[in-house]
Coordinates of C-alpha atoms in Angstrom, one line a residue:
M1 CA 0.0 0.0 0.0
D2 CA 3.1 2.3 -0.2
I3 CA 2.6 5.4 -2.3
S4 CA 5.2 4.6 -5.0
T5 CA 3.7 1.2 -5.7
L6 CA 0.2 2.5 -5.9
Q7 CA 1.3 5.3 -8.2
S8 CA 3.0 2.9 -10.5
L9 CA -0.1 0.6 -10.6
Y10 CA -2.3 3.6 -11.4
R11 CA 0.0 4.9 -14.2
D12 CA 0.2 1.4 -15.8
S13 CA -3.6 1.0 -15.6
K14 CA -3.1 -2.1 -13.5
L15 CA -5.3 -0.7 -10.7
H16 CA -8.2 1.7 -10.7
P17 CA -8.9 4.0 -7.7
V18 CA -12.5 2.6 -7.6
A19 CA -11.3 -0.9 -7.3
L20 CA -8.9 0.0 -4.4
V21 CA -11.7 1.8 -2.5
E22 CA -14.0 -1.3 -3.0
E23 CA -11.2 -3.6 -1.6
I24 CA -10.5 -1.4 1.4
Y25 CA -14.2 -1.2 2.5
D26 CA -14.6 -5.0 2.0
R27 CA -11.6 -5.6 4.2
I28 CA -12.9 -3.2 6.9
E29 CA -16.3 -4.9 6.8
A30 CA -14.6 -8.3 7.2
D31 CA -12.5 -7.1 10.1
G32 CA -15.2 -5.1 11.8
L33 CA -15.3 -1.4 12.5
H34 CA -13.9 -1.5 16.0
P35 CA -11.4 -1.2 17.5
V36 CA -9.4 0.4 14.6
W37 CA -12.1 2.8 13.3
I38 CA -14.6 5.1 15.0
S39 CA -16.3 6.3 11.8
L40 CA -16.0 5.9 8.1
V41 CA -16.6 8.2 5.1
P42 CA -19.6 6.6 3.4
K43 CA -18.5 4.1 0.8
T44 CA -20.6 5.6 -1.9
E45 CA -19.0 9.0 -1.4
N46 CA -15.5 7.6 -1.8
L47 CA -16.4 5.5 -4.8
A48 CA -17.7 8.7 -6.4
R49 CA -14.5 10.6 -5.4
A50 CA -12.3 7.8 -6.8
Q51 CA -14.2 7.9 -10.1
E52 CA -13.9 11.6 -10.2
L53 CA -10.2 11.5 -9.7
A54 CA -9.7 8.9 -12.4
S55 CA -11.9 10.7 -14.9
A56 CA -9.8 13.9 -14.4
G57 CA -6.7 11.9 -15.3
S58 CA -4.6 13.7 -12.7
V59 CA -2.4 10.8 -11.6
D60 CA 0.7 12.8 -12.7
T61 CA -0.5 16.2 -11.4
L62 CA -1.8 15.4 -7.9
P63 CA 1.0 14.3 -5.6
L64 CA -1.3 12.0 -3.6
F65 CA -3.6 10.9 -6.4
G66 CA -5.8 8.0 -5.2
M67 CA -3.9 7.5 -1.9
P68 CA -6.1 6.2 0.9
F69 CA -5.5 7.6 4.3
A70 CA -7.0 7.9 7.8
V71 CA -7.1 10.5 10.5
K72 CA -7.2 10.3 14.3
D73 CA -10.6 11.1 15.7
N74 CA -9.4 14.3 17.4
I75 CA -9.0 15.9 14.0
D76 CA -12.0 17.6 12.3
V77 CA -13.4 16.3 9.1
A78 CA -16.6 18.0 7.8
G79 CA -19.4 15.4 7.6
L80 CA -18.0 13.1 10.3
P81 CA -18.3 13.6 14.0
T82 CA -15.3 14.5 16.1
T83 CA -15.4 12.5 19.3
A84 CA -11.8 12.5 20.7
G85 CA -12.6 8.9 21.7
C86 CA -15.5 10.0 24.0
P87 CA -19.0 9.7 22.5
A88 CA -20.5 12.2 24.9
Y89 CA -18.0 14.8 23.7
A90 CA -18.9 14.4 20.0
Y91 CA -19.6 17.4 17.8
Q92 CA -20.2 17.9 14.1
P93 CA -17.4 20.1 12.6
V94 CA -18.4 22.6 9.9
T95 CA -15.0 22.6 8.2
T96 CA -12.2 20.1 7.7
A97 CA -8.9 20.6 9.6
T98 CA -6.3 22.5 7.5
A99 CA -3.7 19.7 7.4
V100 CA -6.4 17.2 6.2
Q101 CA -7.7 19.5 3.6
R102 CA -4.3 20.0 2.1
L103 CA -4.0 16.2 1.7
L104 CA -7.5 16.0 0.1
D105 CA -6.6 18.8 -2.3
A106 CA -3.5 16.8 -3.3
G107 CA -5.8 13.9 -4.4
A108 CA -5.8 11.7 -1.3
I109 CA -8.9 9.7 -0.4
L110 CA -10.0 9.8 3.3
I111 CA -11.3 6.5 4.4
G112 CA -12.3 7.4 7.9
K113 CA -11.4 8.4 11.5
T114 CA -9.5 6.1 13.9
N115 CA -9.5 5.1 17.5
L116 CA -7.4 6.7 20.2
D117 CA -6.7 6.9 23.8
Q118 CA -9.5 9.2 25.0
F119 CA -8.7 12.9 24.6
A120 CA -5.3 11.8 23.3
T121 CA -4.3 11.1 26.9
G122 CA -2.1 8.0 27.0
L123 CA 0.6 6.0 25.2
V124 CA -1.1 2.7 25.4
G125 CA -4.1 2.5 23.1
T126 CA -6.3 0.8 25.7
R127 CA -8.2 3.9 27.0
S128 CA -11.2 3.9 24.6
P129 CA -14.8 2.9 24.8
H130 CA -14.4 1.4 21.3
G131 CA -12.0 -1.3 22.5
A132 CA -8.2 -1.6 22.8
C133 CA -6.2 -1.8 19.6
S134 CA -3.4 -4.4 19.7
S135 CA -0.1 -4.8 17.9
V136 CA -0.4 -6.4 14.5
F137 CA 2.4 -8.8 15.6
N138 CA 0.6 -10.2 18.6
P139 CA -3.0 -9.5 19.7
L140 CA -2.0 -9.9 23.4
Y141 CA 0.2 -6.8 23.2
I142 CA -0.7 -3.2 23.1
S143 CA -0.7 -1.2 19.9
G144 CA 0.6 1.9 21.7
G145 CA -1.3 5.2 21.8
S146 CA -2.7 7.6 21.8
S147 CA -2.8 7.4 18.0
S148 CA -3.6 3.7 18.2
G149 CA -6.0 3.3 15.3
S150 CA -4.1 5.5 13.0
A151 CA -1.0 3.3 13.4
V152 CA -2.8 0.0 13.1
A153 CA -4.7 1.1 10.0
V154 CA -1.3 1.7 8.2
A155 CA 0.3 -1.5 9.7
K156 CA -2.7 -3.6 8.4
G157 CA -2.3 -2.1 4.9
L158 CA -5.8 -0.6 5.1
V159 CA -4.4 2.9 4.1
S160 CA -1.2 4.2 2.7
F161 CA -0.7 6.7 5.5
S162 CA -2.5 8.3 8.4
L163 CA -2.5 11.3 10.6
G164 CA -2.2 11.2 14.4
T165 CA -1.3 13.7 17.0
D166 CA 1.8 13.8 19.2
T167 CA 2.2 15.6 22.5
A168 CA 4.1 13.1 24.6
G169 CA 5.0 10.4 22.1
S170 CA 1.6 9.5 20.6
G171 CA 2.9 9.7 17.0
R172 CA 6.0 7.5 17.8
V173 CA 5.1 4.8 20.4
P174 CA 2.4 3.1 18.1
A175 CA 4.9 3.2 15.2
A176 CA 7.4 1.2 17.3
F177 CA 4.8 -1.4 18.3
N178 CA 3.7 -2.0 14.7
Q179 CA 7.0 -1.6 12.8
I180 CA 6.0 1.4 10.8
V181 CA 7.5 4.9 10.5
G182 CA 6.2 7.7 12.7
L183 CA 7.2 11.3 11.9
K184 CA 6.7 13.8 14.7
P185 CA 7.4 17.1 12.9
T186 CA 8.6 20.3 14.5
R187 CA 5.9 22.0 16.6
G188 CA 3.9 24.3 14.3
A189 CA 5.2 22.8 11.0
L190 CA 1.8 21.2 10.3
S191 CA -1.3 23.3 11.1
T192 CA -3.3 22.3 14.2
T193 CA -6.4 24.2 13.1
G194 CA -9.2 21.8 13.5
V195 CA -7.4 19.6 16.1
V196 CA -8.9 19.0 19.5
P197 CA -6.0 20.1 21.8
A198 CA -4.4 18.0 24.4
C199 CA -1.7 20.5 25.4
R200 CA -2.2 23.4 23.0
T201 CA 1.4 24.7 23.3
L202 CA 2.9 21.3 22.6
D203 CA 0.6 19.5 20.2
C204 CA 1.8 18.3 16.8
V205 CA 0.0 16.6 13.9
S206 CA 2.0 13.5 13.2
I207 CA 2.3 11.2 10.2
F208 CA 2.3 7.3 10.1
A209 CA 3.6 5.6 6.9
E210 CA 5.2 2.4 5.7
T211 CA 8.4 4.1 4.7
C212 CA 10.4 7.3 5.3
A213 CA 9.9 8.2 1.7
D214 CA 6.1 8.1 2.1
A215 CA 6.3 10.1 5.3
A216 CA 8.4 12.7 3.6
K217 CA 6.0 13.0 0.7
V218 CA 3.0 13.4 3.0
F219 CA 4.9 15.9 5.2
S220 CA 5.9 18.1 2.2
T221 CA 2.3 18.1 1.0
A222 CA 0.7 18.9 4.3
Q223 CA 3.2 21.5 5.5
A224 CA 2.3 25.1 5.1
F225 CA 2.1 28.2 7.3
D226 CA -1.4 28.7 8.6
A227 CA -2.2 32.3 9.6
V228 CA -5.3 31.0 11.4
D229 CA -3.2 28.8 13.7
S230 CA -1.5 31.0 16.3
Y231 CA 1.1 28.3 16.9
S232 CA 1.9 27.8 13.2
R233 CA 5.5 28.4 12.2
D234 CA 6.9 29.3 8.8
S235 CA 9.8 27.0 7.9
K236 CA 11.1 29.6 5.5
T237 CA 12.0 31.8 8.5
M238 CA 13.8 29.0 10.3
S239 CA 17.3 27.5 9.8
P240 CA 16.9 23.9 8.6
R241 CA 19.4 21.8 10.6
A242 CA 21.2 19.3 8.3
W243 CA 24.1 17.0 8.2
D244 CA 26.1 14.9 5.9
I245 CA 24.3 11.5 6.2
T246 CA 27.4 9.7 5.3
S247 CA 29.4 11.2 8.1
F248 CA 27.6 12.4 11.2
R249 CA 27.7 12.3 15.0
F250 CA 24.9 10.7 17.0
G251 CA 24.3 10.9 20.7
V252 CA 23.3 8.1 23.0
P253 CA 22.7 8.1 26.7
R254 CA 25.5 7.0 29.0
P255 CA 25.1 3.2 29.8
E256 CA 23.9 3.8 33.3
Q257 CA 21.2 6.1 32.0
L258 CA 19.6 3.6 29.6
E259 CA 16.4 2.0 31.0
F260 CA 14.6 -1.0 29.6
F261 CA 12.5 -2.0 32.7
G262 CA 13.7 -5.5 32.6
D263 CA 13.4 -6.1 28.8
S264 CA 16.9 -7.5 27.9
D265 CA 15.7 -8.1 24.3
S266 CA 15.2 -4.4 23.8
A267 CA 18.6 -3.7 25.3
I268 CA 20.2 -6.1 22.8
S269 CA 18.2 -4.6 19.9
F270 CA 19.3 -1.1 20.8
A271 CA 23.0 -2.1 20.9
K272 CA 22.5 -3.5 17.3
S273 CA 20.9 -0.3 16.2
I274 CA 23.9 1.7 17.5
Q275 CA 26.3 -0.6 15.6
S276 CA 24.2 -0.3 12.4
L277 CA 24.2 3.5 12.6
E278 CA 28.0 3.4 13.0
T279 CA 28.3 1.3 9.8
L280 CA 26.2 3.9 8.0
G281 CA 28.8 6.6 8.8
G282 CA 27.8 7.7 12.3
T283 CA 30.1 8.4 15.2
K284 CA 28.7 7.5 18.6
V285 CA 28.9 10.2 21.3
E286 CA 27.8 9.4 24.8
I287 CA 25.8 12.3 26.3
D288 CA 24.3 13.2 29.6
F289 CA 20.6 12.2 29.3
A290 CA 19.7 13.5 32.7
P291 CA 18.6 17.0 31.6
F292 CA 16.4 15.5 28.9
R293 CA 14.8 13.2 31.5
A294 CA 14.3 16.2 33.8
A295 CA 12.4 18.0 31.0
A296 CA 10.3 14.9 30.3
N297 CA 9.2 14.7 34.0
L298 CA 7.7 18.2 33.7
L299 CA 5.1 17.0 31.2
Y300 CA 2.9 15.0 33.6
S301 CA 4.3 15.9 37.0
G302 CA 4.3 19.6 36.2
A303 CA 1.8 22.2 35.3
W304 CA 1.4 21.1 31.6
V305 CA -1.2 18.7 32.8
A306 CA -3.4 21.7 33.4
E307 CA -3.4 22.3 29.6
R308 CA -5.4 19.1 29.3
L309 CA -8.0 20.4 31.7
A310 CA -8.1 23.7 29.8
A311 CA -8.7 21.8 26.6
I312 CA -12.0 20.3 27.7
G313 CA -13.0 22.7 30.5
S314 CA -16.3 22.0 32.3
F315 CA -16.9 18.8 30.3
L316 CA -14.7 17.0 32.8
S317 CA -16.9 17.7 35.7
D318 CA -20.2 17.5 33.8
H319 CA -19.5 14.1 32.3
A320 CA -17.2 12.4 34.8
S321 CA -19.0 9.1 34.5
E322 CA -18.5 9.1 30.7
I323 CA -14.8 9.5 30.8
D324 CA -12.3 6.7 31.0
P325 CA -11.3 6.4 34.7
T326 CA -7.6 6.7 34.0
V327 CA -8.0 9.6 31.7
Y328 CA -10.3 11.3 34.3
K329 CA -7.7 10.8 37.1
I330 CA -4.9 12.3 35.0
I331 CA -6.9 15.4 33.8
A332 CA -8.7 16.0 37.1
G333 CA -5.3 15.9 38.8
A334 CA -4.5 19.2 37.1
E335 CA -6.8 21.1 39.5
R336 CA -4.0 21.1 42.0
F337 CA -1.8 23.3 39.9
T338 CA -1.8 27.1 40.3
A339 CA -0.7 29.9 38.0
V340 CA 2.4 30.2 40.2
D341 CA 3.2 26.5 39.5
A342 CA 2.8 27.1 35.8
F343 CA 5.3 30.0 35.8
Q344 CA 7.8 28.1 37.9
A345 CA 7.6 25.1 35.6
T346 CA 8.2 27.4 32.6
Y347 CA 11.3 28.8 34.3
K348 CA 12.6 25.3 34.9
L349 CA 11.9 24.3 31.3
E350 CA 13.9 27.3 30.0
E351 CA 16.8 26.3 32.2
L352 CA 16.7 22.8 30.8
R353 CA 16.5 24.1 27.3
R354 CA 19.6 26.1 27.8
V355 CA 21.4 23.1 29.2
T356 CA 20.3 20.6 26.5
A357 CA 21.0 23.1 23.7
K358 CA 24.8 22.6 24.3
V359 CA 24.4 18.9 23.3
W360 CA 23.8 19.9 19.7
D361 CA 27.3 21.4 19.5
V362 CA 28.8 17.9 19.7
I363 CA 26.1 15.8 18.0
D364 CA 23.9 16.0 14.9
L365 CA 21.2 13.8 16.2
L366 CA 20.1 11.8 19.2
L367 CA 19.4 8.0 18.9
L368 CA 17.1 6.5 21.5
P369 CA 14.9 3.5 21.8
T370 CA 11.4 4.7 21.0
V371 CA 10.1 2.7 24.0
P372 CA 12.0 0.8 26.7
R373 CA 9.9 -2.3 26.5
T374 CA 6.6 -3.8 25.3
Y375 CA 3.6 -4.5 27.5
T376 CA 0.7 -6.8 27.1
I377 CA -2.8 -5.4 27.3
A378 CA -3.3 -7.2 30.6
E379 CA -0.2 -5.6 32.1
V380 CA -1.4 -2.1 31.1
Q381 CA -4.8 -2.7 32.5
A382 CA -3.3 -3.9 35.8
A383 CA -1.0 -0.9 36.2
P384 CA -2.3 1.8 33.8
I385 CA -0.4 4.8 35.1
E386 CA 3.0 3.1 35.8
T387 CA 3.2 1.3 32.4
N388 CA 2.2 4.5 30.6
T389 CA 4.9 6.4 32.4
N390 CA 7.5 3.9 31.5
L391 CA 6.6 4.0 27.8
G392 CA 7.3 7.8 27.8
Y393 CA 10.8 7.4 29.2
Y394 CA 12.4 8.3 25.8
T395 CA 9.6 10.4 24.3
N396 CA 8.1 12.9 26.7
F397 CA 10.8 15.6 26.5
V398 CA 10.8 16.0 22.7
N399 CA 8.0 18.6 22.2
L400 CA 9.0 20.5 25.4
L401 CA 12.5 21.0 24.0
D402 CA 11.2 22.0 20.5
L403 CA 12.7 19.0 18.7
A404 CA 11.7 16.9 15.7
A405 CA 11.7 13.1 15.7
V406 CA 11.3 10.1 13.4
A407 CA 10.4 6.7 14.9
A408 CA 11.8 4.0 12.7
P409 CA 11.5 0.2 12.7
A410 CA 14.7 -1.5 13.9
G411 CA 14.0 -5.2 13.4
L412 CA 12.4 -7.9 15.5
K413 CA 13.4 -9.0 18.9
S414 CA 13.9 -12.7 19.8
S415 CA 10.3 -12.7 21.0
G416 CA 9.1 -11.9 17.5
L417 CA 7.9 -8.5 18.6
P418 CA 9.2 -5.3 16.8
F419 CA 11.8 -3.0 18.2
G420 CA 12.0 0.6 17.1
V421 CA 14.3 3.6 17.6
S422 CA 13.8 7.3 17.4
L423 CA 16.1 9.8 15.7
I424 CA 15.8 13.2 17.2
A425 CA 17.2 16.6 16.4
P426 CA 16.4 20.3 16.7
A427 CA 13.4 22.0 15.1
F428 CA 13.1 21.8 11.3
S429 CA 15.6 18.9 10.9
E430 CA 12.9 16.6 9.3
A431 CA 14.7 16.2 6.0
S432 CA 18.0 14.9 7.4
L433 CA 16.2 12.9 10.1
L434 CA 14.1 11.1 7.5
L435 CA 17.1 10.4 5.3
T436 CA 19.1 8.9 8.1
A437 CA 16.2 7.0 9.5
D438 CA 15.5 5.6 6.0
S439 CA 19.0 4.2 5.8
L440 CA 18.8 2.6 9.2
H441 CA 15.3 1.2 8.6
R442 CA 16.5 -0.5 5.4
K443 CA 19.6 -1.9 7.2
L444 CA 17.7 -3.4 10.1
T445 CA 14.3 -4.4 8.7
A446 CA 13.4 -6.7 5.7
T447 CA 9.7 -6.5 5.5
I448 CA 7.0 -3.8 5.9
S449 CA 5.3 -4.2 9.3
A450 CA 4.0 -7.7 9.9
S451 CA 3.4 -8.4 6.2
A452 CA 5.6 -10.4 3.8
R453 CA 6.1 -7.4 1.5
K454 CA 9.8 -6.6 1.1
L455 CA 11.0 -3.1 2.1
S456 CA 13.7 -3.4 -0.5
E457 CA 11.0 -3.3 -3.2
T458 CA 10.0 0.2 -2.2
P459 CA 12.1 3.2 -3.3
A460 CA 14.6 4.6 -0.8
L461 CA 14.3 8.3 0.2
E462 CA 16.5 10.4 -2.1
A463 CA 18.3 13.4 -0.7
Q464 CA 17.4 16.8 -2.1
K465 CA 20.2 18.4 -4.1
R466 CA 20.5 20.8 -1.2
P467 CA 18.4 21.6 1.8
P468 CA 15.7 24.3 1.4
E469 CA 16.6 27.9 2.3
T470 CA 20.3 27.3 1.9
M471 CA 23.0 28.7 -0.4
P472 CA 25.7 26.5 -2.0
I473 CA 29.2 27.8 -1.4
A474 CA 32.3 26.2 -2.8
V475 CA 35.4 26.2 -0.6
V476 CA 38.9 25.5 -1.8
G477 CA 41.4 25.8 1.1
A478 CA 41.3 26.4 4.9
H479 CA 37.5 25.8 5.0
L480 CA 37.8 22.2 3.6
T481 CA 36.8 19.3 5.8
G482 CA 39.6 18.8 8.4
Q483 CA 41.2 22.2 7.7
P484 CA 41.5 24.9 10.4
L485 CA 38.6 27.1 9.3
N486 CA 36.0 24.4 8.6
W487 CA 34.4 25.2 11.9
Q488 CA 33.1 28.4 10.4
L489 CA 30.8 26.3 8.3
T490 CA 29.9 23.6 10.8
E491 CA 29.1 26.1 13.5
R492 CA 26.6 27.6 11.1
H493 CA 25.0 24.2 10.5
G494 CA 26.5 24.0 7.0
K495 CA 26.1 20.7 5.2
L496 CA 28.6 19.2 2.8
L497 CA 26.9 18.5 -0.5
A498 CA 29.8 17.3 -2.7
T499 CA 33.5 17.1 -3.3
T500 CA 34.2 17.9 -6.9
K501 CA 36.4 20.1 -9.1
T502 CA 36.3 23.5 -10.8
S503 CA 36.2 23.7 -14.5
R504 CA 39.6 24.0 -16.2
E505 CA 39.8 27.9 -16.3
Y506 CA 41.2 28.2 -12.7
R507 CA 44.7 28.6 -11.3
L508 CA 45.5 28.0 -7.6
Y509 CA 48.1 29.9 -5.6
A510 CA 49.5 29.5 -2.0
L511 CA 49.1 33.0 -0.5
P512 CA 52.1 34.5 1.4
N513 CA 51.9 35.7 5.0
S514 CA 48.5 34.1 5.6
T515 CA 47.5 32.7 9.0
P516 CA 46.2 30.0 8.9
A517 CA 47.7 29.2 5.5
K518 CA 45.2 29.8 2.7
P519 CA 45.2 29.5 -1.1
G520 CA 43.9 31.9 -3.7
L521 CA 41.8 30.7 -6.6
L522 CA 42.0 32.8 -9.8
Y523 CA 39.7 32.6 -12.8
E524 CA 41.5 32.9 -16.1
P525 CA 39.4 32.7 -19.3
G526 CA 41.0 30.4 -21.9
F527 CA 43.3 28.7 -19.4
E528 CA 43.1 24.9 -19.6
G529 CA 44.3 23.5 -16.3
P530 CA 43.5 20.2 -14.5
G531 CA 40.6 21.7 -12.4
I532 CA 41.0 22.4 -8.7
E533 CA 39.4 20.3 -5.9
V534 CA 36.6 22.1 -4.1
E535 CA 33.9 21.1 -1.6
V536 CA 30.4 22.5 -2.0
W537 CA 28.7 23.3 1.2
A538 CA 25.0 24.3 1.8
L539 CA 24.8 27.1 4.3
P540 CA 21.5 28.3 5.8
I541 CA 20.5 31.6 4.2
E542 CA 20.4 33.5 7.6
T543 CA 24.0 32.5 8.4
V544 CA 25.5 33.5 5.1
G545 CA 26.0 37.1 6.1
S546 CA 28.0 36.3 9.3
F547 CA 30.1 33.9 7.3
L548 CA 30.9 36.4 4.6
A549 CA 31.9 38.9 7.3
M550 CA 34.7 36.6 8.3
I551 CA 36.4 36.4 4.9
P552 CA 39.6 38.6 4.8
P553 CA 41.0 40.3 1.7
P554 CA 42.3 39.5 -0.8
L555 CA 39.8 36.6 -0.7
A556 CA 36.2 37.2 -1.8
I557 CA 33.1 35.2 -2.8
G558 CA 32.2 35.3 -6.4
S559 CA 30.6 33.1 -9.1
L560 CA 32.6 29.9 -9.6
R561 CA 32.0 27.3 -12.4
L562 CA 32.3 23.6 -11.5
E563 CA 33.5 20.8 -13.8
S564 CA 29.8 19.9 -14.3
G565 CA 29.1 23.3 -15.7
E566 CA 27.0 24.3 -12.6
I567 CA 27.8 27.8 -11.3
V568 CA 27.8 28.3 -7.6
K569 CA 29.1 31.0 -5.2
G570 CA 32.7 30.2 -4.1
F571 CA 36.0 31.5 -2.9
L572 CA 38.1 33.5 -5.4
C573 CA 41.1 35.8 -5.0
E574 CA 41.6 39.4 -6.1
P575 CA 44.5 39.4 -8.7
A576 CA 46.3 42.1 -6.7
G577 CA 46.5 39.7 -3.7
L578 CA 48.7 37.2 -5.7
A579 CA 51.9 39.3 -5.5
G580 CA 54.5 37.0 -4.1
A581 CA 52.2 34.0 -4.2
K582 CA 53.4 30.5 -5.3
E583 CA 51.4 28.9 -8.1
I584 CA 50.3 25.3 -7.2
T585 CA 47.8 24.7 -9.9
H586 CA 49.6 21.5 -11.0
L587 CA 48.9 19.9 -7.6
R588 CA 45.1 20.1 -8.4
G589 CA 44.1 21.1 -4.9
W590 CA 45.0 22.6 -1.5
R591 CA 45.1 19.2 0.3
N592 CA 47.8 17.9 -2.1
Y593 CA 49.8 21.0 -1.5
I594 CA 49.5 20.8 2.3
S595 CA 50.5 17.1 2.2
Q596 CA 53.9 18.1 0.6
L597 CA 54.8 20.7 3.3

């Protein structure tokens, strides 16, 4: 059910959208509505939509043409009730949530709305009057929550992708328990207009998909600044954090800070994940995980629980008997917090943000188990608060610290249950997170979820030529990787795009009286040299000015032609600055010259 496969079938006329819709509804009827679904778009409506899409012949113009999807039932869809998993709370929305509408406009077909932990309060998937979803690998084990139905709908192959929400890990935990991809974007990257809030300041719309490539496609389609959403953020004003996915640094907690709550299988699987990421070019860096845990503890033991009470207001007291007992206990507990408590918690969080921000100077991403262990439905029912708390050990801090995350499958444990890891980095790092996660997913997992379909038969996620909102800059000497001024690029979150050569019209000189030693590159029309080695780096637009300010004369940034014919900005030298310089063009690059000194 992955997007690429369906698109190919549509293009080759081997599958018609109407036939796919028929098959999906037949499978749902055979399985039963609950516990995965709460409500469905009427079959007749979707058959008509499928026919309309096919008649328009827009398979190559609509990015999600004919792709079936589901949404968590705390997200509005006009024509279907929004219940947040509580029938007494249900209302009929007049408009469709912004993120959902963007997907519909792109040609996707909404099948229906899915089950959840009531009011999106929980990581277990058992707190619903519609029944407890279970892992597709074993019906005795939980599916994870709160976006339980959304994850299971993808894992069962009923839809190509789905939307959930994520405040404490609800878009990641169910992905781990069902061996699918869960993307928790940067807060505000996807509009939350039309979403029933859990914690308004922290909520995210999340994406479940079979592959990172599918998650990336859905994300790029749904992402847009929403002026109606006061928490929406424009990615164009933010610096996208990126790294070279063939050479990067990843953080892991110190050994004594890892916690698996007795699940030795998960500990073994995590060690394998670390080794695999190292073989993909990563360098492991042990970090102090304590400040991240301290931030995580603020979510439920601090005043943010009061946001859950603010979200549903008097409904809690007026309908106490119609609310799941565990959900009621959690939300009602917020009444003990005062405005003073809220401010004190905010001050503490800002301290922890300052402390944890230093970690990103030494790592590019954080690798963690998505969950410490797997629980049975019976274990959760016996200890609903404790088990839920344990499941959030590695997830609860992410939104509080304004980070992005991708939960990726990481193979099966000896028990036959899936294990998953999360790759986490600062806001607007989705592109690089997905690329890295895709490589790790493909290294550790052979099949898609619990099916026999091979992951290798789906297309890998391809890197963009360069990250959005960046400028390519060619460097030739002291800014090359490993050279003394390379830090000026990495400090500004520059990403190495390629090592290549200039076209043949360039001469290279070693400049005199330069500290550190630097070369000068001179363009000479008609000259036919060997071409000079350069590295092309992508530098976030907002950091380019500060970088240029550090370039001393006679060096300057001008237009430079690469051997491919592409023209990029790069280092050149003023001719007057070459007085007394030694020509080293024949050595073909600065590194070769340095090696001879």
